[in-house]
CSV table of C-alpha atoms and ligand atoms in Angstrom, one decimal:
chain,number,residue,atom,x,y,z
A,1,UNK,CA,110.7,166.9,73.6
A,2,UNK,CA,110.1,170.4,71.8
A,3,UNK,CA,108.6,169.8,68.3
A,4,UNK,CA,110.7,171.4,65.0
A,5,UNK,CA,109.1,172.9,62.4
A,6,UNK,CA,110.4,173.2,58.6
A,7,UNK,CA,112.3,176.0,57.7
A,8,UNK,CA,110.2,179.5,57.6
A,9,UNK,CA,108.7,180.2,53.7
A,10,UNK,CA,109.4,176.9,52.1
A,11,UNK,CA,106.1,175.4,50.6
A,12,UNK,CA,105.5,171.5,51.4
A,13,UNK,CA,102.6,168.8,50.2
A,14,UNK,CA,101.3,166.3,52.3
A,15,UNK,CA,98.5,164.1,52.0
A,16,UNK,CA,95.6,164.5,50.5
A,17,UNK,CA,96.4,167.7,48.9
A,18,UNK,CA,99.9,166.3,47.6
A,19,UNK,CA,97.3,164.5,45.1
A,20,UNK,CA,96.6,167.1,43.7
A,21,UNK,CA,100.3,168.8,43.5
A,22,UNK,CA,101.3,165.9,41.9
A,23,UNK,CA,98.5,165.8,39.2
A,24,UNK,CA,99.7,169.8,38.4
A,25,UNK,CA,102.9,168.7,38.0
A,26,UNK,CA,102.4,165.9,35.6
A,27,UNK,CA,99.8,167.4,33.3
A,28,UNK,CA,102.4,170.1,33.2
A,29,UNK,CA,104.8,167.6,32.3
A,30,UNK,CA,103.1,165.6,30.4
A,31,UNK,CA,102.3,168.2,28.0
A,32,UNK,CA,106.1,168.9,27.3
A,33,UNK,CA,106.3,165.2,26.7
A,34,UNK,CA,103.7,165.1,23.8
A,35,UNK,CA,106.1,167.9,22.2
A,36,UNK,CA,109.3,165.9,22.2
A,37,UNK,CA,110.8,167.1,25.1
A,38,UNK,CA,113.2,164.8,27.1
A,39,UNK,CA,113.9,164.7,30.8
A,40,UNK,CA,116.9,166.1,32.1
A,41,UNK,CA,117.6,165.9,36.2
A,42,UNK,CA,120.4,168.4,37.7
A,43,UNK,CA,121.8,168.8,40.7
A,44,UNK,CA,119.9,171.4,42.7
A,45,UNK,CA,123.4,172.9,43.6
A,46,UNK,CA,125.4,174.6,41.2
A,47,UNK,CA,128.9,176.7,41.1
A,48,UNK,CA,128.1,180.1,42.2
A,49,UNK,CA,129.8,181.8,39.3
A,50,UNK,CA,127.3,179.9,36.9
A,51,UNK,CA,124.5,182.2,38.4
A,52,UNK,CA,126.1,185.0,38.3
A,53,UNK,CA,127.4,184.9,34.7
A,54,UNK,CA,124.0,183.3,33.6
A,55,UNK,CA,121.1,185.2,35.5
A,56,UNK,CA,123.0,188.5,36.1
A,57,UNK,CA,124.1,190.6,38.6
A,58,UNK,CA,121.8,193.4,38.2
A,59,UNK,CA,118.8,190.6,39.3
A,60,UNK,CA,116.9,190.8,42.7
A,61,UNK,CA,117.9,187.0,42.3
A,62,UNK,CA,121.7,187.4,42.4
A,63,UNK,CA,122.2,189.9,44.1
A,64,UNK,CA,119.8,189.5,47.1
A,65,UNK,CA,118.0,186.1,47.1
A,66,UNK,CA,120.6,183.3,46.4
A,67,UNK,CA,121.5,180.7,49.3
A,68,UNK,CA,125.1,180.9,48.6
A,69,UNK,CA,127.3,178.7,50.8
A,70,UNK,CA,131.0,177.4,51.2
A,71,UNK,CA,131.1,173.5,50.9
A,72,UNK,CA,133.7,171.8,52.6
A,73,UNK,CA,136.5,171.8,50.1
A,74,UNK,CA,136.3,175.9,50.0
A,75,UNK,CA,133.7,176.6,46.9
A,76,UNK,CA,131.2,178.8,46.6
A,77,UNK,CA,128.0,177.2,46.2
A,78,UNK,CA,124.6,178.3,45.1
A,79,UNK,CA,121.3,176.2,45.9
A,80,UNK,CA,119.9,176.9,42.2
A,81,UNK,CA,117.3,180.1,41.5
A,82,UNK,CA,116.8,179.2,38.3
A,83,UNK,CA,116.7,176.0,35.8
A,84,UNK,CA,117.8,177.6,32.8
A,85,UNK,CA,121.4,178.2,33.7
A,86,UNK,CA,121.9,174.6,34.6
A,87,UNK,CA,120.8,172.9,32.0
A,88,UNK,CA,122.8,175.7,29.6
A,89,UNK,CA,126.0,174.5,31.7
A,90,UNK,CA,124.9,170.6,31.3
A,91,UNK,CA,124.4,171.2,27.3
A,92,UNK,CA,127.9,172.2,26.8
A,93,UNK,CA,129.3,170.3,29.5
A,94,UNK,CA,128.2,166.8,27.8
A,95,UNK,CA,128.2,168.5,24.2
A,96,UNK,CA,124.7,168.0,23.6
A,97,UNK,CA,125.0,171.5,21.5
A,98,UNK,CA,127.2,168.9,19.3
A,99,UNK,CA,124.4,166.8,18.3
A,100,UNK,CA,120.8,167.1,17.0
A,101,UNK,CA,119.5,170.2,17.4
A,102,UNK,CA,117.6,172.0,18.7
A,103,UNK,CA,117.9,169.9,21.8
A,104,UNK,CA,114.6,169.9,23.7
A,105,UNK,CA,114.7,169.0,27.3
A,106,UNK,CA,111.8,169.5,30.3
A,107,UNK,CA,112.8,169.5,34.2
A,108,UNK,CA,110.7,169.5,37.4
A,109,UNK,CA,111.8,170.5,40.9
A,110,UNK,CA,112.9,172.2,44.0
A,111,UNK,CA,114.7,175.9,43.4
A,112,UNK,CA,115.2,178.2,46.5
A,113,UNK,CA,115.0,181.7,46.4
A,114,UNK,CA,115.8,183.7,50.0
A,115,UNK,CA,112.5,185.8,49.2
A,116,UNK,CA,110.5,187.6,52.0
A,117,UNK,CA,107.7,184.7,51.9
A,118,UNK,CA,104.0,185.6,51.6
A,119,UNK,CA,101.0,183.8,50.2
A,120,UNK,CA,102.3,182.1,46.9
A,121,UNK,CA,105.9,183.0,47.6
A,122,UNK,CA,108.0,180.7,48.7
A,123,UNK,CA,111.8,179.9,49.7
A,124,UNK,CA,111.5,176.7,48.3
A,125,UNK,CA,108.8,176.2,45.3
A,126,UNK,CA,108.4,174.1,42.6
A,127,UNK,CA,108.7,174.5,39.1
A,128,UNK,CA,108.3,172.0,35.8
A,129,UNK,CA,110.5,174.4,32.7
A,130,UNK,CA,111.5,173.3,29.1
A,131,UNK,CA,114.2,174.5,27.3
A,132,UNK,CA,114.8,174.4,23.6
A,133,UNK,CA,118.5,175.3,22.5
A,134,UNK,CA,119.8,175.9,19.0
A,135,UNK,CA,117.2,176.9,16.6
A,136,UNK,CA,115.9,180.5,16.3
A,137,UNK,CA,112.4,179.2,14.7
A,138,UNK,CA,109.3,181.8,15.7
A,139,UNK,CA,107.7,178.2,15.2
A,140,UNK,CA,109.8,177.0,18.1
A,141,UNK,CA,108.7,180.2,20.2
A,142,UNK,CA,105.1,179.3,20.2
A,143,UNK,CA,105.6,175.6,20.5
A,144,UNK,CA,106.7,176.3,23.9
A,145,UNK,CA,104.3,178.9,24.6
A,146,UNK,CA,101.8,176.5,23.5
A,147,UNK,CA,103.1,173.6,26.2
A,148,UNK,CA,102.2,175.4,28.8
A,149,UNK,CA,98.7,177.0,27.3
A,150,UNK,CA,98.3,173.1,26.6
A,151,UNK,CA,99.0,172.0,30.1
A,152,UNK,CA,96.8,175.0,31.5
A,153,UNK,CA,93.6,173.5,29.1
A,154,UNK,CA,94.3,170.7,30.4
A,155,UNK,CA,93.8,171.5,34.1
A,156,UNK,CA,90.7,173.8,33.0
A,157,UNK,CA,92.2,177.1,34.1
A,158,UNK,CA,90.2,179.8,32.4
A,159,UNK,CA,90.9,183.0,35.0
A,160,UNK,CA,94.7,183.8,33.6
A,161,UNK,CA,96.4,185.5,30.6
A,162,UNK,CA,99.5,185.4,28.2
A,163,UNK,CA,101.4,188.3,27.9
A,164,UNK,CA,103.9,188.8,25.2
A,165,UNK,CA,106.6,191.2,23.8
A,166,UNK,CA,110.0,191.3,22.4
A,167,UNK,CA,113.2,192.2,23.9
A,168,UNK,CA,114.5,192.2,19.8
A,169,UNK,CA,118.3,191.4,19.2
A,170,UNK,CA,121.6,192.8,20.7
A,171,UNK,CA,120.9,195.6,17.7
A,172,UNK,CA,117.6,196.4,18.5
A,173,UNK,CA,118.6,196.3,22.0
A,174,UNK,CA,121.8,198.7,22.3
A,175,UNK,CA,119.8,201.3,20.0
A,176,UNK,CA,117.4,201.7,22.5
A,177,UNK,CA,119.7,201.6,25.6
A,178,UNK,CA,121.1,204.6,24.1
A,179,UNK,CA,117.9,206.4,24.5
A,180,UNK,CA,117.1,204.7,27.0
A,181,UNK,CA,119.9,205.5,29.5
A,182,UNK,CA,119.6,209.2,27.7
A,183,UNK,CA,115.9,209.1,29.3
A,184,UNK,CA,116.9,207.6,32.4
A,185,UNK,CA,120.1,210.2,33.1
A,186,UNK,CA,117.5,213.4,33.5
A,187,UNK,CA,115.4,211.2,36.3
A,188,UNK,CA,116.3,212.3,39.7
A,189,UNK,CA,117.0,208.9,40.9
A,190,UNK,CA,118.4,207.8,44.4
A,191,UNK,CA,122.0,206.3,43.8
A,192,UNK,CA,121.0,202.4,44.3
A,193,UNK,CA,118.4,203.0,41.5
A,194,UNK,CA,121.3,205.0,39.2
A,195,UNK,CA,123.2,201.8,40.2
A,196,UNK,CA,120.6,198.8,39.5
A,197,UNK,CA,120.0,201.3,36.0
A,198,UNK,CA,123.4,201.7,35.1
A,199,UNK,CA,123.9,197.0,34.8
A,200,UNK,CA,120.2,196.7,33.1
A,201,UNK,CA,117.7,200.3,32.4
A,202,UNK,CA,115.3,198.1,31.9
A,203,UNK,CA,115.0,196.9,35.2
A,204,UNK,CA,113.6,200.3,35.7
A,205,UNK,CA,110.2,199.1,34.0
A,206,UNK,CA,109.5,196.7,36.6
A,207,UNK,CA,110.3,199.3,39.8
A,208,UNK,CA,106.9,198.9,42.2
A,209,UNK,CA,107.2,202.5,43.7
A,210,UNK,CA,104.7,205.0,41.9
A,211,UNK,CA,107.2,208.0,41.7
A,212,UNK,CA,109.8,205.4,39.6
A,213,UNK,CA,106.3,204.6,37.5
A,214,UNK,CA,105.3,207.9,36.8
A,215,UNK,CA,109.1,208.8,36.1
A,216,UNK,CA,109.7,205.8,33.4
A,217,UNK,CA,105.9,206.2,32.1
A,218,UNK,CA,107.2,208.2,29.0
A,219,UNK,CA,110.3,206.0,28.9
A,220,UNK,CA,111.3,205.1,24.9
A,221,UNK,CA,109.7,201.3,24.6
A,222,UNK,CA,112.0,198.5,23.2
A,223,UNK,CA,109.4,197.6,21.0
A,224,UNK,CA,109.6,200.3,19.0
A,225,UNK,CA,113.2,199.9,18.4
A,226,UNK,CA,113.0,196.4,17.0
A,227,UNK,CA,115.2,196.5,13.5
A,228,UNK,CA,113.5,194.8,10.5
A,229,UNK,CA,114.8,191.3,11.6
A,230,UNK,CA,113.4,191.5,14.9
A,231,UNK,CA,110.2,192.7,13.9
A,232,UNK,CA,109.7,190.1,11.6
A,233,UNK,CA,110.3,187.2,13.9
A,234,UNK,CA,108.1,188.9,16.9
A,235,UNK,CA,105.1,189.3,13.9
A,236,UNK,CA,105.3,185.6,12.8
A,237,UNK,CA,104.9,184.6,16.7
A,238,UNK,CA,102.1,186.7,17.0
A,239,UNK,CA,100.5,185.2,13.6
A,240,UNK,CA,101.2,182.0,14.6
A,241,UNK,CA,100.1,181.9,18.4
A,242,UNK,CA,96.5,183.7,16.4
A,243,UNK,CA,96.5,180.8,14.1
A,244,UNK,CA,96.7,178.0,16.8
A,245,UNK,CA,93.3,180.1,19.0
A,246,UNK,CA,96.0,180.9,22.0
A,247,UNK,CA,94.8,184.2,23.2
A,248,UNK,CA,97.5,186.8,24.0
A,249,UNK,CA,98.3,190.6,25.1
A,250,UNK,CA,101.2,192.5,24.2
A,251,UNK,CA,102.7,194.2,27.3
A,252,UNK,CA,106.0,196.8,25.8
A,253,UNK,CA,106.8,196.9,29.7
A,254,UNK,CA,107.4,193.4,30.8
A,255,UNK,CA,110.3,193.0,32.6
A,256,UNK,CA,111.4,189.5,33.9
A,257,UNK,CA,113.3,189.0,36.5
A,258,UNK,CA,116.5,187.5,34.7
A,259,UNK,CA,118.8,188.9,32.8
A,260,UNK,CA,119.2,186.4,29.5
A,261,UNK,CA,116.5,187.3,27.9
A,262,UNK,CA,116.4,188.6,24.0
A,263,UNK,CA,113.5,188.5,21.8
A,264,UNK,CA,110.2,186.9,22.6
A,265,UNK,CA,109.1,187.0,26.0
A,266,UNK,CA,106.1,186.2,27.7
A,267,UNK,CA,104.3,185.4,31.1
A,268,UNK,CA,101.5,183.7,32.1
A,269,UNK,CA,99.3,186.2,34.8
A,270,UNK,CA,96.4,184.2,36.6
A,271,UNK,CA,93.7,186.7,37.9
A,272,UNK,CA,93.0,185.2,41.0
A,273,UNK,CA,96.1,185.0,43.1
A,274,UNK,CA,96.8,188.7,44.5
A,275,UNK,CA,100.6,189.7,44.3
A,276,UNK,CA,102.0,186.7,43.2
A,277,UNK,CA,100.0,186.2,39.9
A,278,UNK,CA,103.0,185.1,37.3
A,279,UNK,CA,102.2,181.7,37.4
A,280,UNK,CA,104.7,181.0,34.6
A,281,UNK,CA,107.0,183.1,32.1
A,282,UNK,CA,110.0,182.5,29.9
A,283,UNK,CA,111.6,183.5,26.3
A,284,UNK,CA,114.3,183.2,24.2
A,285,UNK,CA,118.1,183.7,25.0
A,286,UNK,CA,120.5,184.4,22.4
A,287,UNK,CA,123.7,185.1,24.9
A,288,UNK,CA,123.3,183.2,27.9
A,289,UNK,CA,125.0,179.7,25.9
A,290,UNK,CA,128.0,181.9,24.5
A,291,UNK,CA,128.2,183.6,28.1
A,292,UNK,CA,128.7,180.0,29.9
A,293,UNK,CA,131.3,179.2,27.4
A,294,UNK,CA,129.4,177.3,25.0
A,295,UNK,CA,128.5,178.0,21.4
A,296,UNK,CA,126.8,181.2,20.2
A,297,UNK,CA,123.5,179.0,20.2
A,298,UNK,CA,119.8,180.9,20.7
A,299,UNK,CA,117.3,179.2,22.9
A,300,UNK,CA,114.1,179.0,24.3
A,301,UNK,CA,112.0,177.8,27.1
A,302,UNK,CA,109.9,178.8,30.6
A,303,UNK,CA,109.4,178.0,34.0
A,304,UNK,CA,106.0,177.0,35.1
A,305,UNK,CA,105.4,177.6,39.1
A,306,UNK,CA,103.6,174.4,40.3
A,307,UNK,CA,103.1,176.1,43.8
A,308,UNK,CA,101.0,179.0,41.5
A,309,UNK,CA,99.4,176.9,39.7
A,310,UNK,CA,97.8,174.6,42.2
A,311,UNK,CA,96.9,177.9,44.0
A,312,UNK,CA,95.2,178.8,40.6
A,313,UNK,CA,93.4,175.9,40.1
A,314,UNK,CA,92.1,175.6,43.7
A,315,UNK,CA,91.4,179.4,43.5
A,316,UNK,CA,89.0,178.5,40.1
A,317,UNK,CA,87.4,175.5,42.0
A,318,UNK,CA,89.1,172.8,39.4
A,319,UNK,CA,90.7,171.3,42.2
A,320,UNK,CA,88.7,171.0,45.6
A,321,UNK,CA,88.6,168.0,46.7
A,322,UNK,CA,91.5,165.3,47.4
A,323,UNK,CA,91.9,164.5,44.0
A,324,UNK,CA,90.9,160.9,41.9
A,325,UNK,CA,91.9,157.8,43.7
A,326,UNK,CA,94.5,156.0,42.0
A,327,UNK,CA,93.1,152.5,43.8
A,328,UNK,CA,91.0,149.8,42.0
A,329,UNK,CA,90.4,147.1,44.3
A,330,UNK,CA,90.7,147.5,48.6
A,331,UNK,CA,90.3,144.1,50.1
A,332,UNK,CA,88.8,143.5,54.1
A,333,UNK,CA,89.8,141.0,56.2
A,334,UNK,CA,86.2,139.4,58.0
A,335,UNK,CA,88.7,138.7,60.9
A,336,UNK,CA,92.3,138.4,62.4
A,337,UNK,CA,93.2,134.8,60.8
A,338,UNK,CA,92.2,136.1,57.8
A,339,UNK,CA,94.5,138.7,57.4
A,340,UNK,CA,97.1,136.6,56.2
A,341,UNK,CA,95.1,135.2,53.2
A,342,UNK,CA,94.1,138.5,52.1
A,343,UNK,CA,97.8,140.0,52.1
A,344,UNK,CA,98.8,137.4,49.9
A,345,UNK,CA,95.9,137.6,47.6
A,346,UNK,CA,96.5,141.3,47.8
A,347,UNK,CA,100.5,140.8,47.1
A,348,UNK,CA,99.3,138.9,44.2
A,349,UNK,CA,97.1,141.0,43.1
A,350,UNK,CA,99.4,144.1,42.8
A,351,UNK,CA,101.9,141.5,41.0
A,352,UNK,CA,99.5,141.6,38.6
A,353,UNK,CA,99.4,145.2,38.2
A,354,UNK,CA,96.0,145.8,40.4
A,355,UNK,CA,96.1,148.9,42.1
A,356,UNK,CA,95.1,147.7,45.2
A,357,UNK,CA,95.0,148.3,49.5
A,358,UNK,CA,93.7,146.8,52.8
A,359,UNK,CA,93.0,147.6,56.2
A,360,UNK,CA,95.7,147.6,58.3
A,361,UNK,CA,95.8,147.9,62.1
A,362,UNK,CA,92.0,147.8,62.3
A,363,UNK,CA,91.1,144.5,64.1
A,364,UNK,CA,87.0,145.4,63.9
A,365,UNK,CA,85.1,144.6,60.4
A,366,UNK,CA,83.4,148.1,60.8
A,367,UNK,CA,86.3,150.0,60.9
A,368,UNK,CA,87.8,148.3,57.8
A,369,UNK,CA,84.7,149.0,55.9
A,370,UNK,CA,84.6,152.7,56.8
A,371,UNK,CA,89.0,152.8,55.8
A,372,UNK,CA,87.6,151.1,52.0
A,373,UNK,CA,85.2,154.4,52.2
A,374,UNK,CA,87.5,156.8,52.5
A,375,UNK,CA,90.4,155.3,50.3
A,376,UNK,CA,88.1,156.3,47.5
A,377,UNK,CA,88.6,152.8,46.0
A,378,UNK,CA,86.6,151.9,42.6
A,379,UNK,CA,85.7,148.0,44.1
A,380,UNK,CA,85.8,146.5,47.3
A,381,UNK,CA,85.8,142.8,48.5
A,382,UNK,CA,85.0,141.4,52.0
A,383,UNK,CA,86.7,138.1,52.2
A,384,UNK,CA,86.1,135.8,55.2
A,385,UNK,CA,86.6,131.6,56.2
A,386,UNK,CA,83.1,130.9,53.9
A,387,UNK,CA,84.8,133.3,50.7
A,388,UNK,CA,88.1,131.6,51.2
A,389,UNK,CA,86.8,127.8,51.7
A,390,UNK,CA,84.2,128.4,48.8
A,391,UNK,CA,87.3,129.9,46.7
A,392,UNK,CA,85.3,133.1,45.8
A,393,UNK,CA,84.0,136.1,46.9
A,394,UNK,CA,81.5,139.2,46.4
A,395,UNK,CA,83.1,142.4,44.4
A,396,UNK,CA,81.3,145.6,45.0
A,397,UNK,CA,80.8,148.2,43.3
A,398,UNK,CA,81.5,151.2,45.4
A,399,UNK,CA,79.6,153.8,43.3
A,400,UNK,CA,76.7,151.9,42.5
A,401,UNK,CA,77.0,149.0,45.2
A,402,UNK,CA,76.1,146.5,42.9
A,403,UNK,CA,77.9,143.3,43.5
A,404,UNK,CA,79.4,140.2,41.9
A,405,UNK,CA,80.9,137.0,42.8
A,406,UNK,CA,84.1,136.6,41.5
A,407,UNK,CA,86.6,133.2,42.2
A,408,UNK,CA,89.6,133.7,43.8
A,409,UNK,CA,91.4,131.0,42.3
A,410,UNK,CA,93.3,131.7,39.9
A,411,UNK,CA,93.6,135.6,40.8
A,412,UNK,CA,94.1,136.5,37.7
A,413,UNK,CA,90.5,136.2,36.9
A,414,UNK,CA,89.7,139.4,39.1
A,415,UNK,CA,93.0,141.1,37.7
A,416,UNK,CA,91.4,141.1,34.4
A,417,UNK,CA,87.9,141.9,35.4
A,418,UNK,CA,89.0,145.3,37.1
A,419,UNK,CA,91.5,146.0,34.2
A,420,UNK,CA,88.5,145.6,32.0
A,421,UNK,CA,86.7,147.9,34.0
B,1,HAM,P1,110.9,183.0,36.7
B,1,HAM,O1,109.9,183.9,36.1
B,1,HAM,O2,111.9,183.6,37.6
B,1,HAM,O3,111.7,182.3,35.4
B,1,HAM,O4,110.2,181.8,37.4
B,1,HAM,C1,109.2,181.1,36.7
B,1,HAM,C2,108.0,180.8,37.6
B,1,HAM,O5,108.4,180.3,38.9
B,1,HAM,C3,107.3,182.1,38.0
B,1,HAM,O6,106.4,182.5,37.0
B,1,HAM,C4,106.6,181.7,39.3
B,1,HAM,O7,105.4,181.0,38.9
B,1,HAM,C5,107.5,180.6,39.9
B,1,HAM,N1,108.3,181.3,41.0
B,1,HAM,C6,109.3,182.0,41.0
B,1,HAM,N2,109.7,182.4,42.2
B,1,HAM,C7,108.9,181.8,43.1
B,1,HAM,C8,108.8,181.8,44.5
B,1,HAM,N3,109.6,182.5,45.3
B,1,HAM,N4,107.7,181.1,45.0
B,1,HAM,C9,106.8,180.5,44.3
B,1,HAM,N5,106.9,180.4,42.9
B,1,HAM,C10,107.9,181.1,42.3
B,1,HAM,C11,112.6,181.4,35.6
B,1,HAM,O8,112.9,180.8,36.6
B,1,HAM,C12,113.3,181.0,34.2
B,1,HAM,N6,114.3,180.0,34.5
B,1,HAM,C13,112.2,180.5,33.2
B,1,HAM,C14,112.8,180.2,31.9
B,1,HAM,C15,113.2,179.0,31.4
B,1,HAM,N7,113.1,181.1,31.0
B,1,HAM,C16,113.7,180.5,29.9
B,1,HAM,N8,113.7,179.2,30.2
């Protein structure tokens, strides 16, 4: 039978590396934890029309990328782009915007973008994001920015940067536009350019071919339209985020790739990774709620790519090898009529919250002892007829390979020594 492979550009994690996936994705998300975020899962399907209204159409995302389908009953459906937009339509859907604010959620998962794939570009990827809705703190804006440096210390990546600016108000914004568009109208553009221009000029800034650079290099900057309010805000985050030792550049030209965005904004560049370098970005949103429907609330929050940042941290050598075992204790069987006795002793064991494994399949000693190698175990224990009929048996220390007789009645006597270890 012909093999079938997974769908071209979608990334996947399989053993061992998945290890170290899943320890990117929890330092990320444990560091939202320890700042009072709570979980929120969504469905990774949404009404089209929520992308639309939320990301905007002007976005290579809308308008080109999105795996938009009809289901069965005749909707339009949309395999989600983005987190932000969901959990915007979740917060007013179950009136969370009603209750304590701001409401501080974190999310991890699968979002599909139809993207020409390439190293670090995917169809599928991963991301973990927070979102913080309804206060308008500069506090708040650095809290988030400082989740991710957080997470990022915690992995040990050095080879990256924060960039910052500040997309000011609707105020600040139009002002600008004006001059902007003024700018803009004596180009000589094609007419999908004019068009992409005429929903969002900024999206000029971000336009990879040199004669669009060279044209929008004397372009009027947003941040020096910023009105007094604005201002203010964007200085207190930069006080702040000096304050707390994160390290930061101001880039007047960021664009992101979503329409929402108002007032601080920021990405995270990693040096190592070619094209695809933005291993996480984000800002506030002062619209998007009113735009879904809900109130007129601000927000803030980021995505973080998991897929980037593993690539990061393997590309800075924090990551190379399979990652920590998560196993205490792996038992052998001497022989076959053994087996039995040490997969209850080993069911016990993980009753008693031992992290623990055996050889399966395996009917030779020597190939068990080579499987308690590899599983990177802490301790190992050989038990045969004279361990089970003397009730006890030697523990090993894999590292050292000191060993220890332990008794194997009751169990729980082992169970606390490795816990104790
Ligand atoms: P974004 O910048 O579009 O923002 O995506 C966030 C991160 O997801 C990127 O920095 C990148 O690391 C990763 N990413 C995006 N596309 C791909 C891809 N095709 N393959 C691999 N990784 C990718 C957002 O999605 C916003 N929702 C973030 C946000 C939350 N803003 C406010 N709140």
């Amino acid at each position: 039978m012909s093999k079938i492979q997974a769908p071209k550009g979608v990334s996947e994690y399989f053993p061992p590396r998945s290890d170290n996936f899943e320890f990117v994705r929890n330092t990320l998300i444990s560091a939202a934890k320890v700042s009072g975020y709570s979980m929120m899962e969504l469905p990774v399907f949404e009404d089209t029309e929520l992308f639309i209204r939320g990301v905007g159409e002007s976005t290579d995302v809308v308008s080109k990328e999105m795996y938009t389908f009809e289901d069965r009953g005749g909707r339009s459906i949309t395999l989600r782009p983005e987190g932000t937009a969901g959990v915007m339509r979740s917060v007013i859907e179950h009136n969370l915007d009603k209750g304590q604010l701001p409401v501080k959620v974190w999310y991890s998962g699968a979002f599909f973008r139809a993207e020409r794939p390439q190293a670090g570009r995917y169809r599928q990827f991963y991301q973990v994001g927070v979102e913080a809705i309804g206060a308008n703190d500069p506090e708040l804006d650095v809290e988030v920015i400082a989740i991710a440096h957080r997470a990022f210390m915690a992995l040990g990546l050095k080879n990256y940067r924060l960039d910052i600016t500040s997309l000011g108000d609707a105020e600040s914004r139009a002002r600008h536009r004006v001059d902007l568009v003024k700018y803009i109208d004596g180009l000589n553009l094609d007419e999908a350019t004019q068009a992409r221009a005429a929903i969002n000029p900024l999206r000029l800034f971000d336009d990879k071919r040199d004669e669009v650079r060279e044209a929008m290099a004397a372009a009027p900057l947003l941040l020096d339209y910023l009105n007094a309010e604005a201002a203010r805000h964007f200085v207190q985050v930069q006080e702040l985020l000096g304050e707390m030792n994160i390290p930061f550049v101001i880039n007047p030209k960021m664009v992101r790739g979503l329409d929402y965005y108002t007032g601080t904004t920021f990405e995270f560049v990693h040096q190592d990774l070619g094209a695809q370098s933005g291993i996480g970005g984000g800002g506030r949103y002062d619209g998007l709620m009113s735009d879904l429907g809900g109130a007129n609330l601000s927000g803030i929050g980021f995505g973080i790519g998991v897929d980037r940042v593993l690539l990061a941290a393997e590309a800075e050598g924090i990551l190379t090898d399979a990652g920590p075992s998560e196993l205490d204790l792996f038992l052998i069987a001497m022989n076959e009529p053994t087996k039995r006795f040490v997969a209850r002793a080993l069911n016990e064991l993980r009753n008693l919250g031992v992290r623990a494994d055996m050889a399966y399949g395996d009917r030779a000693l020597k190939g068990a002892m080579k499987a308690a190698d590899k599983s990177g175990a802490r301790f190992s224990m050989v038990i045969g007829d004279d361990e089970i009929s003397a009730g006890s048996a030697n523990l090993k220390d894999m590292k050292t390979g000191a060993t220890e007789s332990i008794t194997l009645s009751p169990l729980t006597v082992l169970a606390d020594q490795l816990k104790r270890r």
